[in-house]
Short mmCIF file of C-alpha atoms in Angstrom, two decimals:
data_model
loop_
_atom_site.label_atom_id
_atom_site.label_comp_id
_atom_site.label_asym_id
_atom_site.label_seq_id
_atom_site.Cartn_x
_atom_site.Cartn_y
_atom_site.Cartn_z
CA UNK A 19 3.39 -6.39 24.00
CA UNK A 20 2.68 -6.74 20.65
CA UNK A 21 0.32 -5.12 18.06
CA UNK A 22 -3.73 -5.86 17.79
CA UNK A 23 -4.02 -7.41 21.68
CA UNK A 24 -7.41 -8.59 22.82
CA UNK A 25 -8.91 -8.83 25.58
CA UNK A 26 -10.44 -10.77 27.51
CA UNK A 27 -9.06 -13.96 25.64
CA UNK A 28 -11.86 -15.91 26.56
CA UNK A 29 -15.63 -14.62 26.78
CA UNK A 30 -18.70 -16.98 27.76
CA UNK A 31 -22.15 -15.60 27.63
CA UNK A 32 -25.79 -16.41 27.76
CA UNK A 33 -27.36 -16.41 24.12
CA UNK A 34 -29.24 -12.73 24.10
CA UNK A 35 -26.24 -11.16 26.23
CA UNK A 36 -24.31 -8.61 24.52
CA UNK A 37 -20.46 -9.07 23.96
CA UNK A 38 -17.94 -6.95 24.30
CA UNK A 39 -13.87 -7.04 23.33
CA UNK A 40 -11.44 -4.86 23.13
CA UNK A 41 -8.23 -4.78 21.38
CA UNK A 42 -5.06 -2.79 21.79
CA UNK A 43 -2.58 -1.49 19.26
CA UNK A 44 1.12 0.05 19.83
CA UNK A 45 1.68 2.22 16.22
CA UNK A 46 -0.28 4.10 13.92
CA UNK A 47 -2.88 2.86 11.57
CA UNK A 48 -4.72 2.82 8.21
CA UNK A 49 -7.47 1.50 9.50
CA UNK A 50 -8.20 -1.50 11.96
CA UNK A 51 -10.40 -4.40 11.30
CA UNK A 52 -12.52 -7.43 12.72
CA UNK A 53 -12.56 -10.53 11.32
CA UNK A 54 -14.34 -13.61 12.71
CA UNK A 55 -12.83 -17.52 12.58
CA UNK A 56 -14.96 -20.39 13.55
CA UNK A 57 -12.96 -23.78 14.53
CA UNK A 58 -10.99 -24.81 11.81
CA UNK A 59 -12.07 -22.02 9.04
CA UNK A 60 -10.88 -19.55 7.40
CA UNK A 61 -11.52 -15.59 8.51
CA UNK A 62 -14.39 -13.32 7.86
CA UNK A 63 -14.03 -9.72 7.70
CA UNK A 64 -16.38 -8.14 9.85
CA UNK A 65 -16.14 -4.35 9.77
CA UNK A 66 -13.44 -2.01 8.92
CA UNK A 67 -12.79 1.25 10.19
CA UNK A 68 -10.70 4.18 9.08
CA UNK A 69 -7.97 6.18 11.41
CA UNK A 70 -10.40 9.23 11.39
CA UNK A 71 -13.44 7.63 12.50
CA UNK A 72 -14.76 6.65 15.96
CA UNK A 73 -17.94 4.28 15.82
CA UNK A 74 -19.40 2.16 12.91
CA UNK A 75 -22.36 -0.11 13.07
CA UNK A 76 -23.17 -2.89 10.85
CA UNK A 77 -26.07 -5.19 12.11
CA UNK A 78 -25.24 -6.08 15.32
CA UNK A 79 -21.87 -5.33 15.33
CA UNK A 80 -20.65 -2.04 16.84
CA UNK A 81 -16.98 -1.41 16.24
CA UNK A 82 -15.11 2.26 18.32
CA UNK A 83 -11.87 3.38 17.47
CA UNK A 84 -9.84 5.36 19.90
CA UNK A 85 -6.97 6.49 18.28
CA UNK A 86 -5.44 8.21 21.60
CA UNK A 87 -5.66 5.76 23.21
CA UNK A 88 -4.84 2.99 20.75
CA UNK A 89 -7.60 1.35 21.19
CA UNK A 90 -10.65 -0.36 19.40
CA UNK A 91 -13.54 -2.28 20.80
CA UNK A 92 -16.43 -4.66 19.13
CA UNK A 93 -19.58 -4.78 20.47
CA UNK A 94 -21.72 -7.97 19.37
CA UNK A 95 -25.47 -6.95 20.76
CA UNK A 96 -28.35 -10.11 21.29
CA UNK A 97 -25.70 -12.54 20.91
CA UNK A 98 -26.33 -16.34 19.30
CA UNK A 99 -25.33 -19.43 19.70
CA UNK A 100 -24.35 -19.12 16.59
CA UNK A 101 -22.07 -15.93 16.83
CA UNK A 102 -19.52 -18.26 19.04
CA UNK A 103 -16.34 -17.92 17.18
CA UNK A 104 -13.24 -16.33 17.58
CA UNK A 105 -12.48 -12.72 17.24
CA UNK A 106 -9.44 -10.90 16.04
CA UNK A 107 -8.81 -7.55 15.55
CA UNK A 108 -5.96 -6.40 12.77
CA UNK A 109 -4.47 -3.46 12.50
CA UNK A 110 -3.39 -1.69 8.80
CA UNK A 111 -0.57 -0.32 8.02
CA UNK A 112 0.46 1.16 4.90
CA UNK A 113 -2.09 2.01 1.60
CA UNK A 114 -1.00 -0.04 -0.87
CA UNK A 115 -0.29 -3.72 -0.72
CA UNK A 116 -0.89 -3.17 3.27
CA UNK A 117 0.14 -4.41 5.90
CA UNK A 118 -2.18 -6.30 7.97
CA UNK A 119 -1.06 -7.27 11.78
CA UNK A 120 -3.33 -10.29 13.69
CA UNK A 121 -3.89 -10.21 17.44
CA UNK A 122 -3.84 -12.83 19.15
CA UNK A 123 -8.15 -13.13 19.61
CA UNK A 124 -11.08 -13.28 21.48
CA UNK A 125 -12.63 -16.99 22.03
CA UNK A 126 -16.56 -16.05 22.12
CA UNK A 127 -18.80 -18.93 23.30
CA UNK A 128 -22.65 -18.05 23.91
CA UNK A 129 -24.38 -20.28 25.40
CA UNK A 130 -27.95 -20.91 24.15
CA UNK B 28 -20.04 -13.71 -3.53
CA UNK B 29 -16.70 -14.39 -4.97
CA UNK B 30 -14.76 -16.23 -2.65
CA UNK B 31 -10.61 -17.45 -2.47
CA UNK B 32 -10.50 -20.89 -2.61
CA UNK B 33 -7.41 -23.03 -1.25
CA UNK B 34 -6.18 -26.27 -2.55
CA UNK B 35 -5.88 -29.07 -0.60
CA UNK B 36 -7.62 -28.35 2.76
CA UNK B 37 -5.29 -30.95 4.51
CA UNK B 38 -1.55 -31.74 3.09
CA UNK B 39 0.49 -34.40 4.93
CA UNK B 40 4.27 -34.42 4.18
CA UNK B 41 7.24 -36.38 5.49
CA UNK B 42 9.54 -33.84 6.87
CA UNK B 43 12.52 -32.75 4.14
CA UNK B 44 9.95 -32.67 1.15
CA UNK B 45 8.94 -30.05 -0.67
CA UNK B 46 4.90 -28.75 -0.63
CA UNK B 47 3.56 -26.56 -2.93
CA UNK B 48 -0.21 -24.85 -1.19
CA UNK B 49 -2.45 -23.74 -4.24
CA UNK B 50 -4.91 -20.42 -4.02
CA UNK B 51 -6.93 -18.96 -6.05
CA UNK B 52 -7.68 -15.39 -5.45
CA UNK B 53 -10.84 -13.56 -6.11
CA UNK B 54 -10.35 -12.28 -9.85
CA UNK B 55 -10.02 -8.98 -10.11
CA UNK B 56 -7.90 -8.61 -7.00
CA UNK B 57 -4.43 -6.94 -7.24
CA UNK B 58 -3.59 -8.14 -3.97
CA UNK B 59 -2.57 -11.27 -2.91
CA UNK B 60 -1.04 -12.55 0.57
CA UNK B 61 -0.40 -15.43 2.85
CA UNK B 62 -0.51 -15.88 6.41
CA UNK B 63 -0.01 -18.73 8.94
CA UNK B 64 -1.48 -19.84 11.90
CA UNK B 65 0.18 -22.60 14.13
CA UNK B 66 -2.11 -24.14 16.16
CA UNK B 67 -4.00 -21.74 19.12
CA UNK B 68 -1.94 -18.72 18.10
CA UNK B 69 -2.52 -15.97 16.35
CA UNK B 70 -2.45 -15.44 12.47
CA UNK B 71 1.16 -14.48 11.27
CA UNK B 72 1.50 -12.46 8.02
CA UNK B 73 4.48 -13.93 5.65
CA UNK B 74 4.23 -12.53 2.34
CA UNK B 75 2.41 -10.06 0.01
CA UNK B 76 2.68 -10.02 -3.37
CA UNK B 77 2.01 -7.67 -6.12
CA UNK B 78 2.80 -6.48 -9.97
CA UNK B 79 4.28 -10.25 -9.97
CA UNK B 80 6.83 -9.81 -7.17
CA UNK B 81 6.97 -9.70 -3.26
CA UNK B 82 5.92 -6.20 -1.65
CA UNK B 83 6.62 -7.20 1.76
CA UNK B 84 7.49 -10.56 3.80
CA UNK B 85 8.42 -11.04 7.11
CA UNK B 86 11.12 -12.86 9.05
CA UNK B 87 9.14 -16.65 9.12
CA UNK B 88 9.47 -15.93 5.74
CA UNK B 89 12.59 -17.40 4.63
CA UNK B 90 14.60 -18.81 1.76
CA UNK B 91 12.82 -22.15 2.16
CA UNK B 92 9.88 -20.34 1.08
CA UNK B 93 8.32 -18.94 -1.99
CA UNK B 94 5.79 -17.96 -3.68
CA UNK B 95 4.23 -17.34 -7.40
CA UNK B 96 1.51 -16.52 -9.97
CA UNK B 97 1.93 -19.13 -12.74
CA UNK B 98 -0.80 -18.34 -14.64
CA UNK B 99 -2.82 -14.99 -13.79
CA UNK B 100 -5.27 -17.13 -11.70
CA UNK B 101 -3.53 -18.86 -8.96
CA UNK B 102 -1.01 -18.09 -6.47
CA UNK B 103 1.27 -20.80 -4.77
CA UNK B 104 3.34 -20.83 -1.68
CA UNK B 105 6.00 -23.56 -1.87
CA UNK B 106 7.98 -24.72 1.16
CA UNK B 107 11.56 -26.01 -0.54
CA UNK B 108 12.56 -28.26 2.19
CA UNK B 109 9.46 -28.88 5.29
CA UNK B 110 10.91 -28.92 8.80
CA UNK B 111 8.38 -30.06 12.15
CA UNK B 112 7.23 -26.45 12.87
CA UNK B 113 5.79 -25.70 9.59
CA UNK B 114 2.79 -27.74 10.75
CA UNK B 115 0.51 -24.79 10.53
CA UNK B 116 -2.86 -23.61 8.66
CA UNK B 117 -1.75 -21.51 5.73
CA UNK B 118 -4.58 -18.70 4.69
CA UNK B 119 -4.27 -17.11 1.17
CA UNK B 120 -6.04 -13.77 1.10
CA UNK B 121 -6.51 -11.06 -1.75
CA UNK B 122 -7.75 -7.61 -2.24
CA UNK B 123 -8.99 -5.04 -4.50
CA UNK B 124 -6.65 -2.50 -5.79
CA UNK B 125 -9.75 -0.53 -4.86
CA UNK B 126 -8.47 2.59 -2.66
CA UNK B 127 -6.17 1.89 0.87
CA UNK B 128 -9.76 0.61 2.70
CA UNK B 129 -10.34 -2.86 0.94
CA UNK B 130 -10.61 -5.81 3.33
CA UNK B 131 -8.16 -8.50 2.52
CA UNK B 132 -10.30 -11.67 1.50
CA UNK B 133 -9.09 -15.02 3.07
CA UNK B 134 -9.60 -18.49 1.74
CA UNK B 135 -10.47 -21.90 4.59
CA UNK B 136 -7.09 -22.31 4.49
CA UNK B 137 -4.89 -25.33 3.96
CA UNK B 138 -3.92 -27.46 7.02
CA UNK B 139 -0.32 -28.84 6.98
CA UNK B 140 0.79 -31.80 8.92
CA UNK B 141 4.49 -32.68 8.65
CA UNK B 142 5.66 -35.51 9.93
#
């Protein structure tokens, strides 16, 4: 398999619901990020977290790293319609000019 | 907020001529990179660049591709010679030289149709 995997691939939910992926990694990391693409647009970074943390909030979002596991998960509490999107993890390698690996994403739709 | 912008947002090209995508980073970035996307699959990495040369690129990255800073503000990618699967969107991103936990920046990308 290959690096940054999410899952579940394709998440429907009722507006208010809380969402939850998670995304697999096979190597060592910098850090690992989330970044957000609605349909046909570019991607937002989300949140970042370093190797040698384990949880980070920002707003709604609620990112965990599991570094024994390989493992990261994003937590998108009182969802909105207008939080459908599609959700990719990335995993960091490297300090400098970085590389930065895409999975293949999460396709969020709430429904309001 | 300062933002990358990407020039055109839709290229068509007959396939066999050359294309030349335009970004322009966020100023101030050290940083800069660009990824594909071919339609419902995930974001590929080609190339970074940095000090005016290529840090890294990967295999899609071949010799029918390159890439340059002209002037200090923008940073191309030029396809020499477009084949069918190059239809793609093509993100530009940048970063800070800010410490190893900058976000990379992307732009809306360009979408590129070859025919």
């Amino acid at each position: 398999s290959q690096q940054g995997e999410e899952d579940p691939q394709a998440l429907s939910i009722q507006e208010g619901e809380n969402a939850t992926m998670n995304c697999s990694y096979k190597t060592s990391i910098n850090n690992l990020q989330w970044y957000r693409q609605n349909s046909g647009r570019g991607l937002v970074h989300l949140i970042l977290i370093r190797s040698n943390e384990r949880e980070k909030h920002s707003g709604r979002l609620r990112v965990t790293l599991d570094t024994s596991k390989k493992s990261s998960s994003l937590l998108i509490t009182a969802s909105r319609a207008a939080d459908t999107a599609s959700y990719f993890c990335a995993t960091v390698v490297g300090g400098g000019y970085q590389k930065v690996t895409f999975g293949i994403g999460t396709k969020l739709q709430v429904i309001p | 907020e300062p933002e990358v912008t990407q020039t055109p947002s839709h290229q068509v090209t007959q396939m066999g001529q050359e294309v030349i995508l335009r970004c322009v980073p966020i100023s101030n970035h050290l940083y800069f990179y660009w990824y594909r996307q071919i339609l419902g699959q995930k974001v590929e990495f080609l190339v970074s660049f940095y000090n005016n040369e290529i840090s890294e690129k990967s295999e899609i990255f071949d010799d029918q591709f390159s890439v340059e800073r002209p002037d200090g503000s923008n940073f191309t990618l030029k396809i020499r010679s477009t084949k069918l699967e190059d239809s793609a969107m093509y993100f530009c991103a940048s970063r800070s030289g800010q410490g190893a936990h900058q976000p990379q920046h992307f732009g809306d990308g360009t979408r590129l149709s070859i025919l």
